[in-house]
XYZ file of C-alpha atoms in Angstrom:
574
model
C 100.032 99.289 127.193
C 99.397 96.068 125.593
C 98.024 98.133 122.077
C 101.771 99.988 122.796
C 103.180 96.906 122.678
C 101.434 95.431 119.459
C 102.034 98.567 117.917
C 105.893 98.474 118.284
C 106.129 95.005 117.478
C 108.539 93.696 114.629
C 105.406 93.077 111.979
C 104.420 96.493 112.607
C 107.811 97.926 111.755
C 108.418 95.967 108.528
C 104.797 96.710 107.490
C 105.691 100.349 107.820
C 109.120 100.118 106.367
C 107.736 98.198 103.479
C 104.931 100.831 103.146
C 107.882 103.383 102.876
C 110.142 101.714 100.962
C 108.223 100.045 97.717
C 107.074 103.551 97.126
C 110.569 104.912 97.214
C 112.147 102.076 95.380
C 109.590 102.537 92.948
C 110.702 106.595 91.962
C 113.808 105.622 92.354
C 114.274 103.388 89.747
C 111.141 104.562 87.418
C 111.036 108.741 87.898
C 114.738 109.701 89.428
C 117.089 107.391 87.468
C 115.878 108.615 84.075
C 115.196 111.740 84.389
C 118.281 113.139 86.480
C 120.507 110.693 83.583
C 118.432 112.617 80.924
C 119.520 115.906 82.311
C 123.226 114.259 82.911
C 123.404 113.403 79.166
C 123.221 117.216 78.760
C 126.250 117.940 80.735
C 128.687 115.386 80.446
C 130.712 115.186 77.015
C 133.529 112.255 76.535
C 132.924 111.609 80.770
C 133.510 114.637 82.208
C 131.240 117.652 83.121
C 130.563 120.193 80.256
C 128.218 123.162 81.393
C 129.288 125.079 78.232
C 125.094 124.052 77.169
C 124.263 126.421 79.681
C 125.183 129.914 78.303
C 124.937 128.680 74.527
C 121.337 127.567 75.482
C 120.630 130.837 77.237
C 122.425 133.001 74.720
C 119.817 131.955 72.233
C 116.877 134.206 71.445
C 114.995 131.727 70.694
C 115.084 130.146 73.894
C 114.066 133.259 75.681
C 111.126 133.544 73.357
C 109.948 130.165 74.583
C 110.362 131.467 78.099
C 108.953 134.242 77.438
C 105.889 132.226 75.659
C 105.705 129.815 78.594
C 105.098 132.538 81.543
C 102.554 134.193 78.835
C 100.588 131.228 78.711
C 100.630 130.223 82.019
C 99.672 133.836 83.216
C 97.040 134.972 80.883
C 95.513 131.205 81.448
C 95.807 131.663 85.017
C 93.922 135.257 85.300
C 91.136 133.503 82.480
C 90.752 130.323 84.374
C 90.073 132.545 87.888
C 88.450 135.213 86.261
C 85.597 132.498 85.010
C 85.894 129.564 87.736
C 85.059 132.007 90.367
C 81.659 132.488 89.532
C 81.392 129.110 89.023
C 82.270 128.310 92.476
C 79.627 130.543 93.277
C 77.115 128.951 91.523
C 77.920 125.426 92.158
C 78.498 125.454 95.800
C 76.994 128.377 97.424
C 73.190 128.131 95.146
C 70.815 125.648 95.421
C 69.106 124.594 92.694
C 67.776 121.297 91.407
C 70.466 119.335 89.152
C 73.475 121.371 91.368
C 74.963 117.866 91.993
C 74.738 116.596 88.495
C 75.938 119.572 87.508
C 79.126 119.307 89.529
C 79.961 115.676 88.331
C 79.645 116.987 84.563
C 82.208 119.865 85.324
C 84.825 117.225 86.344
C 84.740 116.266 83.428
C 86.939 118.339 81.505
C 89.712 118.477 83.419
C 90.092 114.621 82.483
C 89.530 115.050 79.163
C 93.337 114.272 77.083
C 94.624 117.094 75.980
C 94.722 115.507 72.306
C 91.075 115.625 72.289
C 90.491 119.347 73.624
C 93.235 120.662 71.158
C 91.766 118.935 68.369
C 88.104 120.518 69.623
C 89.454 123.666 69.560
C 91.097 123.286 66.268
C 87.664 121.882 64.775
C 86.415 125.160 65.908
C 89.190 127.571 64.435
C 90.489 125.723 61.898
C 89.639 125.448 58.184
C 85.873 124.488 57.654
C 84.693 125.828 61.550
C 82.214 127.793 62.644
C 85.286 130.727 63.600
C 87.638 130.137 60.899
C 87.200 133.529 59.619
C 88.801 135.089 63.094
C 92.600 133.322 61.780
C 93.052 132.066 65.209
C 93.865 128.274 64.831
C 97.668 128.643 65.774
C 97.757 131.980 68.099
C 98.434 132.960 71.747
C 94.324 133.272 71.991
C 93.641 129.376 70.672
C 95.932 128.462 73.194
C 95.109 130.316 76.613
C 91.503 129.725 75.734
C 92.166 125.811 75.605
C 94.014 126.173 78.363
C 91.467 127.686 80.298
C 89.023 124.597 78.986
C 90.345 122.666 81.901
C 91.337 125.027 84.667
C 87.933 126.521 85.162
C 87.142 123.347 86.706
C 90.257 123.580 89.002
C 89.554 126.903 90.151
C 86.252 125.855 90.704
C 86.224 122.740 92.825
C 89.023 124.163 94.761
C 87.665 127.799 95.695
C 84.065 126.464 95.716
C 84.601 123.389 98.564
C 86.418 125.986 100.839
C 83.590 128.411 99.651
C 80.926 126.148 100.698
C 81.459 126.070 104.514
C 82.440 129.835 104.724
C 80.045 131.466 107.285
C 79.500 134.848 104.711
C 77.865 136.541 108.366
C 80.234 138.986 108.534
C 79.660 139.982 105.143
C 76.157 140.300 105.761
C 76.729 142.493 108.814
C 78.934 144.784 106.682
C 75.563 144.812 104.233
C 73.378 145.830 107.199
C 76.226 148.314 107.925
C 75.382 150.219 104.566
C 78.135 148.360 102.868
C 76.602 147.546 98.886
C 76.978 143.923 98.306
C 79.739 144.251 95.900
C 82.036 146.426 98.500
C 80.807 143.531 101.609
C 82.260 140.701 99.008
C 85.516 142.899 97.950
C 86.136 143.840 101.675
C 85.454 140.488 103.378
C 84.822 137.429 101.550
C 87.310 138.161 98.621
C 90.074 138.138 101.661
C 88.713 134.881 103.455
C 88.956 133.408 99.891
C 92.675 134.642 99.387
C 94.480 131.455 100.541
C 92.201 128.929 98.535
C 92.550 131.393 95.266
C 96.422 131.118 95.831
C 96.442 127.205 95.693
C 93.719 127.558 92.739
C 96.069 130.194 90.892
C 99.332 128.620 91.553
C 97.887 124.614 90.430
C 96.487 126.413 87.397
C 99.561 128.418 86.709
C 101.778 124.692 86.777
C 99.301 122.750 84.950
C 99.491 125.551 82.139
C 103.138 126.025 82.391
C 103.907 122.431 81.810
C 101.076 121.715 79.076
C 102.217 119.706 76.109
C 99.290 118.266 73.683
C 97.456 121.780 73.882
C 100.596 123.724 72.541
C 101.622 121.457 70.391
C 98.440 121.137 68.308
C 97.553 124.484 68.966
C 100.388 126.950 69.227
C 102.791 125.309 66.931
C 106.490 126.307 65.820
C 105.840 129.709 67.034
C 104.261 129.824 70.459
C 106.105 126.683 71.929
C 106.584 126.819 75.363
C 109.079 124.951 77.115
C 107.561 121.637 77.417
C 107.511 121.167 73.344
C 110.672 122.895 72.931
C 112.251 120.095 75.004
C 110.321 117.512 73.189
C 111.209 119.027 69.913
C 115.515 119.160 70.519
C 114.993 115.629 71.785
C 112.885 114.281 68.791
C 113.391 116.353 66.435
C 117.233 117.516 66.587
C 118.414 115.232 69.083
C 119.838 117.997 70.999
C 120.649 116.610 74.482
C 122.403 119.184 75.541
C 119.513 121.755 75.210
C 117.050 119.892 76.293
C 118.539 119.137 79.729
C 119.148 122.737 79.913
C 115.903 123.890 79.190
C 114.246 121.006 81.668
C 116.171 122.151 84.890
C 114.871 126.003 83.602
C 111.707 124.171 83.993
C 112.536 122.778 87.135
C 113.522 126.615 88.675
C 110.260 127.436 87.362
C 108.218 124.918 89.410
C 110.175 125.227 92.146
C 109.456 129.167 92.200
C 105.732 128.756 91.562
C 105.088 126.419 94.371
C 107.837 128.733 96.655
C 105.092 131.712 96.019
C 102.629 129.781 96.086
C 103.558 128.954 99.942
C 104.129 132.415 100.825
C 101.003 133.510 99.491
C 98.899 131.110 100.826
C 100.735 131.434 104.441
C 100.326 135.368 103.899
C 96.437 135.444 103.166
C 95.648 132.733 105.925
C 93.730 133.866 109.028
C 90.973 132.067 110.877
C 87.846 131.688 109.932
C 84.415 130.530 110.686
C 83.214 127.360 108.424
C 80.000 125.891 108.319
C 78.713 122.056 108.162
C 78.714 121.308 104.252
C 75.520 122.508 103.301
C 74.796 124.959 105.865
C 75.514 127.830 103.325
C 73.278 126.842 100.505
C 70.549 129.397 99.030
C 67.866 129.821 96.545
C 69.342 131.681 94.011
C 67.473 135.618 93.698
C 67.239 138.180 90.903
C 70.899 139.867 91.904
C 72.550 136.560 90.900
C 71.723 136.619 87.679
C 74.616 138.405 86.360
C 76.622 135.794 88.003
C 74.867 132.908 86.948
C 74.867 134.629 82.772
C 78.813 134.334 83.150
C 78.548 130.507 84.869
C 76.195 129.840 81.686
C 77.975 131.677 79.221
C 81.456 129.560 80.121
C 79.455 126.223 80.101
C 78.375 127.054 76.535
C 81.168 128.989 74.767
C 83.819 127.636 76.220
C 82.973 123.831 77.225
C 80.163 122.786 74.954
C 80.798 124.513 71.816
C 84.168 123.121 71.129
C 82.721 119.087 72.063
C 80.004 120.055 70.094
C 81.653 121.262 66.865
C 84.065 118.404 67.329
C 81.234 115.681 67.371
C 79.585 117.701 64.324
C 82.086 117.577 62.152
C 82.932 113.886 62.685
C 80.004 113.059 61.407
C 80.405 115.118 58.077
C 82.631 113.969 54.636
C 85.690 115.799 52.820
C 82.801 116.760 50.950
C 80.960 118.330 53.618
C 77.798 116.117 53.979
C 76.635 114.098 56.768
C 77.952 110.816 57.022
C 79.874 107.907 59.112
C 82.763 107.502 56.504
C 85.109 109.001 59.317
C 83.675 106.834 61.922
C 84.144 103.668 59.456
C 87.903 104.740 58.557
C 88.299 104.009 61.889
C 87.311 100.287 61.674
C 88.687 99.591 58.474
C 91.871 102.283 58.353
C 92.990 102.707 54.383
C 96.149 100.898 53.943
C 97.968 105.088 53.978
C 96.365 105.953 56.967
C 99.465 105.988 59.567
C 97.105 103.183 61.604
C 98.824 99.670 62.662
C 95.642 98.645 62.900
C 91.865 99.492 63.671
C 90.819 101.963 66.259
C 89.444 99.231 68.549
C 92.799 97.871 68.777
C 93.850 101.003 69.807
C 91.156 101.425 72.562
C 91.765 97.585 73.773
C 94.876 98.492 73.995
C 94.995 101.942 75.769
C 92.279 100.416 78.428
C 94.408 97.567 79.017
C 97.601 99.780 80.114
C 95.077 102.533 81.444
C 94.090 99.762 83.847
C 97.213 98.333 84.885
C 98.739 102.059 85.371
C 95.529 102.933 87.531
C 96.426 99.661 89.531
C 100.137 100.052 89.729
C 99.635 103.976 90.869
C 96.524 102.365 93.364
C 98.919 100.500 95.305
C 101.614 102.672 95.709
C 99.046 105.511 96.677
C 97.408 103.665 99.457
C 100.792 102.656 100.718
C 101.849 106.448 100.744
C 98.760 107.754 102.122
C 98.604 105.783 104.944
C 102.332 106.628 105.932
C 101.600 110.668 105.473
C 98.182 109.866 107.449
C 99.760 109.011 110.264
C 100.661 111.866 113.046
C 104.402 110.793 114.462
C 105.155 112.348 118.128
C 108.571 113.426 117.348
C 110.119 116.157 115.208
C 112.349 114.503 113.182
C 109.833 111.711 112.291
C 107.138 115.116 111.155
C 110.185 116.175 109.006
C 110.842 112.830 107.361
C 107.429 112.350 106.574
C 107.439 115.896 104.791
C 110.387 115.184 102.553
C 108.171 111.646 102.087
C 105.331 113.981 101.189
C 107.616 115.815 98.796
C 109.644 113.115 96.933
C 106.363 111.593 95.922
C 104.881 114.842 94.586
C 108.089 115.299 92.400
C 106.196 113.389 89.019
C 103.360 116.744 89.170
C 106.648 119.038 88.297
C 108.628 117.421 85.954
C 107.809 117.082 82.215
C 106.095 113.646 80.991
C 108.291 114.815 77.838
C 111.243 114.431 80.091
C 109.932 111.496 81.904
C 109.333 109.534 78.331
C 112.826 110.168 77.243
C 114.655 109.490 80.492
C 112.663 106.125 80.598
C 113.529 105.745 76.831
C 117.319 106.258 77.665
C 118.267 104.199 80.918
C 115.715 100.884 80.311
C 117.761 98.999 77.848
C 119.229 96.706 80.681
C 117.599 98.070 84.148
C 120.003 97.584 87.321
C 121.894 95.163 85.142
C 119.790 93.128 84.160
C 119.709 91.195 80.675
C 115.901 93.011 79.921
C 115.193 95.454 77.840
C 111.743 97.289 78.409
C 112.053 99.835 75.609
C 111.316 96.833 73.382
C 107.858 95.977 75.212
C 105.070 97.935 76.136
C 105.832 97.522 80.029
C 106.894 100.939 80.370
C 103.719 102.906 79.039
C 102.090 101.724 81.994
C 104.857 102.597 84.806
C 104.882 105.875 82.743
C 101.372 106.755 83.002
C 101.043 105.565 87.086
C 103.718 107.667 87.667
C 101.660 110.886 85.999
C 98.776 109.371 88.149
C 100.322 108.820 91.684
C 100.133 112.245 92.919
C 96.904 112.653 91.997
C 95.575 109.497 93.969
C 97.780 110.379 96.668
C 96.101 113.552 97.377
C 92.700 111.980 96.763
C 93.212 109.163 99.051
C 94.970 111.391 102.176
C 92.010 113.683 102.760
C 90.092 110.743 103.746
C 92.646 109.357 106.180
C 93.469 112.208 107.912
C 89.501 112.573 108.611
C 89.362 109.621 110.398
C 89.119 110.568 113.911
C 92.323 109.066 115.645
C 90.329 107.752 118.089
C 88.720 105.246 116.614
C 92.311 103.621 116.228
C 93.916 104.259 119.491
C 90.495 102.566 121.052
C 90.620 100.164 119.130
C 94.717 99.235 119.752
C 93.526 99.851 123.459
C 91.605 97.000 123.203
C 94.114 95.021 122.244
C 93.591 95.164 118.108
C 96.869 94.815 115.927
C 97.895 97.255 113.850
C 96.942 95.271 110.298
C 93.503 94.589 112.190
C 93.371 98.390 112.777
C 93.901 98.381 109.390
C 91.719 96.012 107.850
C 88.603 97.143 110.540
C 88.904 100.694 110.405
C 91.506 102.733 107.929
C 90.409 100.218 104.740
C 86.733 100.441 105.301
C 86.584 103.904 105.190
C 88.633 104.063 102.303
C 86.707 101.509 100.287
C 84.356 104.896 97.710
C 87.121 107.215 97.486
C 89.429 104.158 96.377
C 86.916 103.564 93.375
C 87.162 107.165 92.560
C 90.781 107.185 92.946
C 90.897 104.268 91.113
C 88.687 105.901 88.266
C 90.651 108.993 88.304
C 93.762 107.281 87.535
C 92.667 105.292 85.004
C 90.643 108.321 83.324
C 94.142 110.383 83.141
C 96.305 107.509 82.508
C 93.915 106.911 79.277
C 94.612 110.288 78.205
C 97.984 110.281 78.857
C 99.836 111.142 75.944
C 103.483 113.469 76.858
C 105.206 110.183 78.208
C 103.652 107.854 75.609
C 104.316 109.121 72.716
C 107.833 108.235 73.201
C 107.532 105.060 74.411
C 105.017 103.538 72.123
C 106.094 100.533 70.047
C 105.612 100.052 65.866
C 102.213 98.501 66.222
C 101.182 99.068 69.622
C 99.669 102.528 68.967
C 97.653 104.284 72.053
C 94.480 105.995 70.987
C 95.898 109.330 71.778
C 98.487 108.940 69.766
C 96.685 107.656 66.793
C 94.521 110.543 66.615
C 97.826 112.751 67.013
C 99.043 111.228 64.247
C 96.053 110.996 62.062
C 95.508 114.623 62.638
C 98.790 115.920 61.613
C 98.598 113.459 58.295
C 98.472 114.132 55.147
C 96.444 111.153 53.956
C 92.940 111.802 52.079
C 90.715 111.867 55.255
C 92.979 111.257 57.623
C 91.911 114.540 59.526
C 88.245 113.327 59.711
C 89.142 110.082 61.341
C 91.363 111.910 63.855
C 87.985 113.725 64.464
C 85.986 110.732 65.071
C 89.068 108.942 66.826
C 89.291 112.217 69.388
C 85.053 112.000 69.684
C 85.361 107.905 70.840
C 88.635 109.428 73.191
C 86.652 111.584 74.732
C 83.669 109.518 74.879
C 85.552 106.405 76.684
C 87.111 109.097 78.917
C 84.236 111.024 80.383
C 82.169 107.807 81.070
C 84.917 106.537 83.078
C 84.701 109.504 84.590
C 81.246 109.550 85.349
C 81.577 106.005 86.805
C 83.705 107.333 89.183
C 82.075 110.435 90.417
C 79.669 107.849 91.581
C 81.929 106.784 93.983
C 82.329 109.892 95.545
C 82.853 109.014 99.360
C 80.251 109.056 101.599
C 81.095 111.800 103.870
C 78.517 110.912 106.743
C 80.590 108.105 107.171
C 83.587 110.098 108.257
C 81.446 112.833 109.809
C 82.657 116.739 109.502
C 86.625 116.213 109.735
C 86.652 114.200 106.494
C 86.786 115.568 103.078
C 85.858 113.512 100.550
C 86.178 115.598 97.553
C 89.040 115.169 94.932
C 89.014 119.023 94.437
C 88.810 119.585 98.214
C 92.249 117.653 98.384
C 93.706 119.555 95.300
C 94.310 122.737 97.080
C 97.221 120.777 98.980
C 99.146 120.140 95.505
């Protein structure tokens, strides 16, 4: 009674209301305001509602063509991505084999990689002067899924493989004894008790690729833009208001339906089944899994290495084609028509600089939301508020950074009235990029919580602890290695971030992703081989923040068997 008493007391309730509302406030003013007045410029002419965008937009072949060229994408990259990250599931987390752990840090990797940098890999590989330049596939469908599939392998991966890991496979060995061949035991019974986790792989994959900017735009061009640069291109390049708000509620239904299907699928293919201890499942690979393990090695090599490699290669080679660090120099000391406010080290003090406040600003509001969604409320209508909590703050992971970086570009001349405004400073690159980051904190951080046994807290309010000590002694504590790979998460993706920012960057306050955008698509006398080298020191700053934080990878003895620690574990709740 007296931890009942503490628990309802008034500093409880305006810690939790604060918890609730700063977040709120937050996407309120930062993610909602802009992006539903973007989408209001489009429909209101001379103050009243105008909807005549609608059927001139869709009346347009070419907007059906980008449709059309979106759901392409998206699905051929989908069926790619599973096609390849299921065996690598396989490998990763059902073998045993020395350097398995390693191994699964490295493939984390490029998922966090920017986008600028993997399109300009790619292109360094198909383009004039690479090693496949002879195929003509530098601005096709293929270049594109194939990039596309650069980073989703790793979804599919990490988020079939941790469910994969604590499946008990006995029945399937039953159905062996049974007479069943291996291949018919695996169709017949674990393919099924995989269904739900492939549907959350498939669907994630399918939304990542459907709302993919840097790829298509450096890759697919004029020709197969897909929504998200067709958007970006009326805004910037025609200033077509109109059809871009049009075309970003189309992207909106599109979301929406993916993550409706998504549901249904998952809810369809769910049944119960028998997990294992993490661990439990592990085997010394034998002489049938070596076709499995030639398709795990063939996709680390073809499609992961040899675009980094060729990338890093031709950095380090001249307009003439020999080996040197003129590229690498350029950077350092940019010729006065390089389109460069100043040296690339600028540009990387700089992008770490907002990369870290974004990680903090999106750390803060994180653990705020993930203790609220942690908590289990008693009564029905408190579940049901904290699920339209859950879903307001996963809005940012559906909407275009495109139409993010334009709504913040439109409504922050004089925020709420006041005499300020932002779109003169760099403040808004970083509330740009946490906002991309948040959800992915969120669902990083809420695994973590919700493994804490909730008896550990009501023993200790039993006893007479406050809620903030409750906090501080047991909720924070446990918290304290996923928050440094939270923390390095964010800060990897913010650095990368590049849909948002390149609207918002300033005349001489250049990010480095968007220097190497722009020194790629220049003109200038070697202004393609420092966008080489720029995209090698990108990547390179990137992955060993990366790295840093799959250090940090929680501890999960500490939270015993409910916990799950794992950052792709917690991705097959987006």
């Amino acid at each position: 009674m007296r931890g009942g008493r503490r628990g309802s007391g008034p500093w409880a309730v305006a810690a939790w209301t604060l918890a609730i509302t700063l977040p709120l406030a937050f996407l309120a003013l930062f993610f909602l305001w802009p992006v539903v007045s973007l989408i209001a410029t489009g429909f209101v002419a001379d103050g009243r509602l105008d909807l005549s965008g609608i059927p001139e937009v869709f009346g347009s072949a070419r907007t059906w063509h980008v449709i059309g060229q979106t759901l392409a994408q998206a699905s051929l990259a989908t069926v790619l991505s599973v096609a390849l990250g299921v065996p690598a599931a396989f490998v990763l987390y059902r073998l045993d084999f020395p350097g398995r752990t390693v191994l699964q840090g490295l493939m984390t990797i490029p998922f966090v990689l920017p986008t600028v940098v993997v399109g300009v890999a790619f292109s360094a590989v198909l383009g004039p002067g690479g090693p496949l330049a002879a195929l003509g596939l530098e601005r096709s469908l293929t270049a594109v899924i194939v990039a596309l599939a650069f980073f989703n392998v790793t979804v599919v991966a990490r988020t079939v493989g941790t469910f994969w890991a604590r499946l008990d496979e006995s029945a399937s060995h039953a159905a062996q004894v049974m007479g069943a061949s291996p291949v018919r035991a695996w169709l017949t019974v674990t393919l099924p008790a995989l269904g739900p986790a492939l549907a959350s792989a498939a669907a994630l994959v399918f939304l990542f690729c459907s709302t993919s900017f840097g790829i298509v735009l450096i890759l697919g061009g004029r020709e197969f833009a897909n929504v998200e640069t067709e958007i970006y291109r009326m805004t910037v390049q025609f200033l077509d208001l109109r059809g871009a708000a049009v075309l970003s509620l189309a992207q909106f239904a599109l979301v929406a339906a993916v993550l409706v299907v998504s549901a249904r699928l998952r809810s369809a293919g769910e049944r119960a089944v028998q997990l294992l201890p993490d661990g439990r499942s592990l085997r010394r690979p034998t002489l049938r899994d070596v076709p499995v393990l030639a398709v795990f090695a063939a996709t680390i090599v073809l499609l992961h290495a040899a675009p980094i490699l060729t990338l890093a290669a031709r950095s380090l080679r001249d307009s003439s084609g020999e080996w040197s660090v003129a590229n690498y120099v350029a950077l350092v000391q940019p010729p006065q028509e390089f389109p460069l406010s100043g040296s690339v080290l600028s540009a990387i003090w700089l992008s770490c600089r907002i990369a870290f406040v974004a990680a903090l600003i999106a750390m803060v509001l994180g653990i705020l939301i993930a203790l609220v969604l942690s908590r289990r409320p008693a009564s029905a209508t408190a579940r049901r508020g904290q699920s339209l909590f859950d879903a307001l703050v996963m809005l940012p992971l559906g909407v275009s950074a495109v139409t993010l970086g334009f709504g913040l570009l439109l409504t922050m001349h004089r925020p709420l009235g006041i005499g300020l405004d932002l779109r003169t400073s760099a403040a808004l690159i970083p509330i740009a990029q946490a906002l991309v980051a948040l959800p992915l904190v969120v669902r990083i951080l809420l695994p973590v919580l919700r493994g804490i046994d909730p008896y550990l807290r009501f023993a200790a309010t039993t006893l007479g602890a406050a809620p903030l000590v409750v906090l501080r002694t047991i909720d924070l504590p446990l918290l304290g290695r996923s928050a440094g790979l939270a923390l390095g998460f964010a800060f990897a993706a913010s650095l990368g971030e590049f849909g948002a920012t390149s609207f918002l960057v300033r005349p001489g306050e250049q990010t480095l992703p968007v220097a190497v955008a722009e020194l790629i698509s220049h003109q200038a006398p070697g202004a393609y081989g420092a966008g080489l080298a720029g995209a090698v020191v990108l990547g390179m700053v990137t992955a060993g923040a990366m790295l840093i934080a799959e250090r940090l990878r929680i501890d999960r003895s500490a939270l015993g068997s409910r916990a799950s620690g794992s950052w792709a574990g917690s991705r097959a709740e987006w």
